Amino acid sequence: MHTSISFEEWTRANNIFCRLERLDPCIYGFVYKSSFGNYFIIINKNFAKEMQKEVFAHELIHIIHDLPEQGHIIGVDMQYSALEKRADELARKANNL
């Protein structure tokens, strides 16, 4: 017997929460980990739903792939870094599934 859970259930089970907030137009979104171990993905609510989905996938990739290895990532204007380019590429692939 195969049991499945929804994406929302999976994110909650992994302490990942998403919020839409009004951000500066140059900020698409970001992720941070609280002192309680919860991850919060903050996404610019002014963007179209498709872009919000891509930003969510991008930030989720940071949680899964980058933060366990690096612990934290702090940066401004990092959109050209290898880390960001890889997250963008994987997010696009995930959204095309």
Short mmCIF file of N, CA and C in Angstrom, two decimals:
data_model
loop_
_atom_site.label_atom_id
_atom_site.label_comp_id
_atom_site.label_asym_id
_atom_site.label_seq_id
_atom_site.Cartn_x
_atom_site.Cartn_y
_atom_site.Cartn_z
N MET A 1 0.84 -1.19 0.00
CA MET A 1 0.00 0.00 0.00
C MET A 1 0.88 1.24 0.00
N HIS A 2 0.59 2.17 -0.88
CA HIS A 2 1.36 3.40 -1.00
C HIS A 2 0.62 4.53 -0.31
N THR A 3 1.31 5.21 0.59
CA THR A 3 0.72 6.34 1.28
C THR A 3 1.46 7.59 0.85
N SER A 4 0.73 8.62 0.54
CA SER A 4 1.38 9.88 0.16
C SER A 4 0.87 11.00 1.04
N ILE A 5 1.68 12.03 1.15
CA ILE A 5 1.27 13.22 1.88
C ILE A 5 1.35 14.41 0.93
N SER A 6 0.62 15.44 1.25
CA SER A 6 0.64 16.63 0.40
C SER A 6 1.94 17.40 0.62
N PHE A 7 2.23 18.26 -0.32
CA PHE A 7 3.42 19.10 -0.21
C PHE A 7 3.35 19.96 1.05
N GLU A 8 2.17 20.48 1.36
CA GLU A 8 2.00 21.31 2.55
C GLU A 8 2.29 20.52 3.82
N GLU A 9 1.82 19.27 3.86
CA GLU A 9 2.09 18.42 5.02
C GLU A 9 3.59 18.15 5.15
N TRP A 10 4.25 17.92 4.00
CA TRP A 10 5.68 17.65 4.01
C TRP A 10 6.47 18.85 4.54
N THR A 11 6.11 20.06 4.06
CA THR A 11 6.85 21.23 4.52
C THR A 11 6.63 21.47 6.02
N ARG A 12 5.40 21.33 6.48
CA ARG A 12 5.14 21.50 7.92
C ARG A 12 5.89 20.45 8.74
N ALA A 13 5.91 19.21 8.26
CA ALA A 13 6.60 18.14 8.97
C ALA A 13 8.10 18.40 9.06
N ASN A 14 8.62 19.18 8.12
CA ASN A 14 10.04 19.53 8.11
C ASN A 14 10.31 20.94 8.62
N ASN A 15 9.34 21.49 9.33
CA ASN A 15 9.47 22.82 9.95
C ASN A 15 9.81 23.91 8.94
N ILE A 16 9.15 23.87 7.78
CA ILE A 16 9.34 24.88 6.75
C ILE A 16 8.01 25.62 6.57
N PHE A 17 8.06 26.93 6.73
CA PHE A 17 6.86 27.74 6.64
C PHE A 17 7.09 28.87 5.64
N CYS A 18 6.06 29.21 4.92
CA CYS A 18 6.17 30.23 3.87
C CYS A 18 5.27 31.41 4.20
N ARG A 19 5.79 32.60 3.93
CA ARG A 19 5.00 33.83 4.11
C ARG A 19 5.19 34.71 2.90
N LEU A 20 4.11 35.34 2.49
CA LEU A 20 4.17 36.35 1.43
C LEU A 20 4.18 37.71 2.10
N GLU A 21 5.16 38.54 1.75
CA GLU A 21 5.30 39.86 2.35
C GLU A 21 5.59 40.89 1.25
N ARG A 22 5.28 42.10 1.52
CA ARG A 22 5.60 43.19 0.59
C ARG A 22 7.08 43.53 0.80
N LEU A 23 7.89 43.26 -0.23
CA LEU A 23 9.32 43.51 -0.18
C LEU A 23 9.70 44.49 -1.28
N ASP A 24 10.88 45.05 -1.18
CA ASP A 24 11.42 45.90 -2.23
C ASP A 24 11.41 45.11 -3.54
N PRO A 25 11.09 45.73 -4.65
CA PRO A 25 11.01 45.00 -5.93
C PRO A 25 12.29 44.24 -6.32
N CYS A 26 13.43 44.65 -5.81
CA CYS A 26 14.67 43.95 -6.16
C CYS A 26 14.89 42.71 -5.30
N ILE A 27 14.05 42.50 -4.29
CA ILE A 27 14.17 41.32 -3.43
C ILE A 27 13.05 40.35 -3.78
N TYR A 28 13.42 39.21 -4.31
CA TYR A 28 12.44 38.19 -4.70
C TYR A 28 11.99 37.39 -3.49
N GLY A 29 12.94 37.06 -2.63
CA GLY A 29 12.63 36.28 -1.44
C GLY A 29 13.91 35.90 -0.73
N PHE A 30 13.73 35.28 0.43
CA PHE A 30 14.88 34.81 1.21
C PHE A 30 14.40 33.76 2.20
N VAL A 31 15.34 33.06 2.79
CA VAL A 31 15.03 32.06 3.79
C VAL A 31 15.86 32.33 5.04
N TYR A 32 15.27 32.07 6.19
CA TYR A 32 16.06 32.13 7.41
C TYR A 32 15.61 31.01 8.35
N LYS A 33 16.52 30.62 9.23
CA LYS A 33 16.25 29.57 10.20
C LYS A 33 16.15 30.22 11.57
N SER A 34 15.04 29.97 12.25
CA SER A 34 14.82 30.57 13.56
C SER A 34 15.64 29.83 14.62
N SER A 35 15.71 30.43 15.78
CA SER A 35 16.44 29.80 16.90
C SER A 35 15.73 28.53 17.38
N PHE A 36 14.49 28.32 16.95
CA PHE A 36 13.75 27.11 17.29
C PHE A 36 13.91 26.02 16.24
N GLY A 37 14.68 26.29 15.18
CA GLY A 37 14.93 25.30 14.15
C GLY A 37 13.92 25.31 13.01
N ASN A 38 13.02 26.29 13.00
CA ASN A 38 12.05 26.41 11.91
C ASN A 38 12.65 27.22 10.77
N TYR A 39 12.32 26.82 9.55
CA TYR A 39 12.74 27.58 8.38
C TYR A 39 11.57 28.42 7.90
N PHE A 40 11.84 29.67 7.60
CA PHE A 40 10.82 30.57 7.08
C PHE A 40 11.27 31.06 5.71
N ILE A 41 10.44 30.78 4.72
CA ILE A 41 10.68 31.28 3.38
C ILE A 41 9.79 32.50 3.20
N ILE A 42 10.42 33.64 2.96
CA ILE A 42 9.70 34.89 2.77
C ILE A 42 9.76 35.23 1.29
N ILE A 43 8.59 35.43 0.68
CA ILE A 43 8.49 35.68 -0.76
C ILE A 43 7.79 37.01 -1.00
N ASN A 44 8.27 37.73 -1.99
CA ASN A 44 7.69 39.02 -2.35
C ASN A 44 6.27 38.81 -2.89
N LYS A 45 5.30 39.35 -2.17
CA LYS A 45 3.90 39.15 -2.57
C LYS A 45 3.50 39.95 -3.79
N ASN A 46 4.35 40.87 -4.24
CA ASN A 46 4.04 41.69 -5.40
C ASN A 46 4.29 40.99 -6.73
N PHE A 47 4.90 39.81 -6.68
CA PHE A 47 5.20 39.07 -7.91
C PHE A 47 4.03 38.16 -8.28
N ALA A 48 3.96 37.79 -9.54
CA ALA A 48 2.93 36.88 -10.04
C ALA A 48 3.12 35.51 -9.38
N LYS A 49 2.04 34.72 -9.35
CA LYS A 49 2.06 33.40 -8.70
C LYS A 49 3.15 32.49 -9.27
N GLU A 50 3.34 32.51 -10.59
CA GLU A 50 4.37 31.66 -11.19
C GLU A 50 5.76 32.02 -10.68
N MET A 51 6.04 33.31 -10.55
CA MET A 51 7.33 33.74 -10.02
C MET A 51 7.45 33.37 -8.54
N GLN A 52 6.36 33.50 -7.80
CA GLN A 52 6.38 33.11 -6.39
C GLN A 52 6.70 31.63 -6.24
N LYS A 53 6.16 30.79 -7.12
CA LYS A 53 6.46 29.36 -7.09
C LYS A 53 7.93 29.11 -7.36
N GLU A 54 8.48 29.83 -8.32
CA GLU A 54 9.90 29.66 -8.64
C GLU A 54 10.79 30.11 -7.48
N VAL A 55 10.42 31.21 -6.85
CA VAL A 55 11.18 31.71 -5.69
C VAL A 55 11.10 30.69 -4.55
N PHE A 56 9.90 30.15 -4.32
CA PHE A 56 9.75 29.14 -3.27
C PHE A 56 10.66 27.94 -3.53
N ALA A 57 10.64 27.43 -4.75
CA ALA A 57 11.50 26.29 -5.10
C ALA A 57 12.97 26.64 -4.92
N HIS A 58 13.36 27.83 -5.33
CA HIS A 58 14.74 28.30 -5.19
C HIS A 58 15.17 28.29 -3.72
N GLU A 59 14.34 28.86 -2.86
CA GLU A 59 14.68 28.93 -1.44
C GLU A 59 14.65 27.54 -0.79
N LEU A 60 13.74 26.69 -1.23
CA LEU A 60 13.68 25.32 -0.72
C LEU A 60 14.96 24.57 -1.06
N ILE A 61 15.51 24.82 -2.23
CA ILE A 61 16.78 24.20 -2.62
C ILE A 61 17.89 24.65 -1.69
N HIS A 62 17.89 25.91 -1.30
CA HIS A 62 18.89 26.37 -0.32
C HIS A 62 18.74 25.60 1.00
N ILE A 63 17.50 25.39 1.44
CA ILE A 63 17.27 24.66 2.70
C ILE A 63 17.79 23.23 2.59
N ILE A 64 17.47 22.58 1.50
CA ILE A 64 17.81 21.16 1.35
C ILE A 64 19.29 20.95 1.03
N HIS A 65 19.85 21.75 0.13
CA HIS A 65 21.20 21.49 -0.37
C HIS A 65 22.29 22.35 0.27
N ASP A 66 22.01 23.60 0.54
CA ASP A 66 23.07 24.51 0.94
C ASP A 66 23.20 24.71 2.44
N LEU A 67 22.09 24.92 3.12
CA LEU A 67 22.17 25.24 4.54
C LEU A 67 22.71 24.10 5.41
N PRO A 68 22.41 22.83 5.09
CA PRO A 68 23.01 21.77 5.92
C PRO A 68 24.55 21.76 5.85
N GLU A 69 25.10 22.13 4.70
CA GLU A 69 26.55 22.13 4.55
C GLU A 69 27.20 23.41 5.05
N GLN A 70 26.56 24.55 4.79
CA GLN A 70 27.18 25.83 5.11
C GLN A 70 26.68 26.45 6.41
N GLY A 71 25.55 26.02 6.91
CA GLY A 71 25.01 26.55 8.15
C GLY A 71 24.29 27.88 7.98
N HIS A 72 24.89 28.78 7.22
CA HIS A 72 24.23 30.07 6.95
C HIS A 72 24.81 30.66 5.68
N ILE A 73 24.01 31.48 5.06
CA ILE A 73 24.41 32.20 3.86
C ILE A 73 23.92 33.62 4.02
N ILE A 74 24.82 34.55 4.02
CA ILE A 74 24.43 35.95 4.13
C ILE A 74 25.04 36.67 2.95
N GLY A 75 24.21 37.39 2.23
CA GLY A 75 24.77 38.11 1.10
C GLY A 75 23.77 39.01 0.42
N VAL A 76 24.30 40.02 -0.19
CA VAL A 76 23.53 40.93 -1.01
C VAL A 76 24.19 40.90 -2.39
N ASP A 77 23.39 41.00 -3.42
CA ASP A 77 23.90 40.95 -4.78
C ASP A 77 24.65 39.64 -5.06
N MET A 78 24.09 38.54 -4.58
CA MET A 78 24.72 37.23 -4.80
C MET A 78 24.12 36.52 -6.01
N GLN A 79 23.25 37.17 -6.77
CA GLN A 79 22.54 36.51 -7.85
C GLN A 79 23.45 35.92 -8.91
N TYR A 80 24.71 36.36 -8.97
CA TYR A 80 25.64 35.83 -9.97
C TYR A 80 26.57 34.76 -9.40
N SER A 81 26.43 34.44 -8.13
CA SER A 81 27.30 33.42 -7.51
C SER A 81 26.89 32.03 -7.99
N ALA A 82 27.82 31.10 -7.93
CA ALA A 82 27.55 29.72 -8.35
C ALA A 82 26.41 29.12 -7.53
N LEU A 83 26.38 29.44 -6.25
CA LEU A 83 25.33 28.93 -5.35
C LEU A 83 23.95 29.36 -5.83
N GLU A 84 23.80 30.63 -6.18
CA GLU A 84 22.51 31.15 -6.64
C GLU A 84 22.15 30.64 -8.03
N LYS A 85 23.13 30.56 -8.90
CA LYS A 85 22.86 30.05 -10.25
C LYS A 85 22.38 28.61 -10.20
N ARG A 86 23.00 27.78 -9.34
CA ARG A 86 22.57 26.39 -9.21
C ARG A 86 21.15 26.31 -8.65
N ALA A 87 20.84 27.11 -7.65
CA ALA A 87 19.49 27.11 -7.07
C ALA A 87 18.47 27.55 -8.11
N ASP A 88 18.81 28.55 -8.92
CA ASP A 88 17.91 28.99 -9.99
C ASP A 88 17.64 27.87 -10.99
N GLU A 89 18.70 27.19 -11.41
CA GLU A 89 18.56 26.12 -12.39
C GLU A 89 17.70 24.97 -11.86
N LEU A 90 17.96 24.56 -10.62
CA LEU A 90 17.17 23.46 -10.03
C LEU A 90 15.73 23.88 -9.80
N ALA A 91 15.49 25.13 -9.43
CA ALA A 91 14.12 25.62 -9.22
C ALA A 91 13.35 25.60 -10.54
N ARG A 92 13.99 26.02 -11.64
CA ARG A 92 13.32 25.99 -12.94
C ARG A 92 12.96 24.56 -13.32
N LYS A 93 13.88 23.65 -13.10
CA LYS A 93 13.62 22.24 -13.40
C LYS A 93 12.47 21.70 -12.57
N ALA A 94 12.46 22.03 -11.29
CA ALA A 94 11.40 21.56 -10.39
C ALA A 94 10.04 22.10 -10.80
N ASN A 95 10.00 23.34 -11.23
CA ASN A 95 8.72 23.95 -11.64
C ASN A 95 8.23 23.41 -12.98
N ASN A 96 9.11 22.79 -13.75
CA ASN A 96 8.71 22.22 -15.04
C ASN A 96 8.29 20.77 -14.94
N LEU A 97 8.32 20.20 -13.75
CA LEU A 97 7.90 18.79 -13.58
C LEU A 97 6.42 18.62 -13.82
#
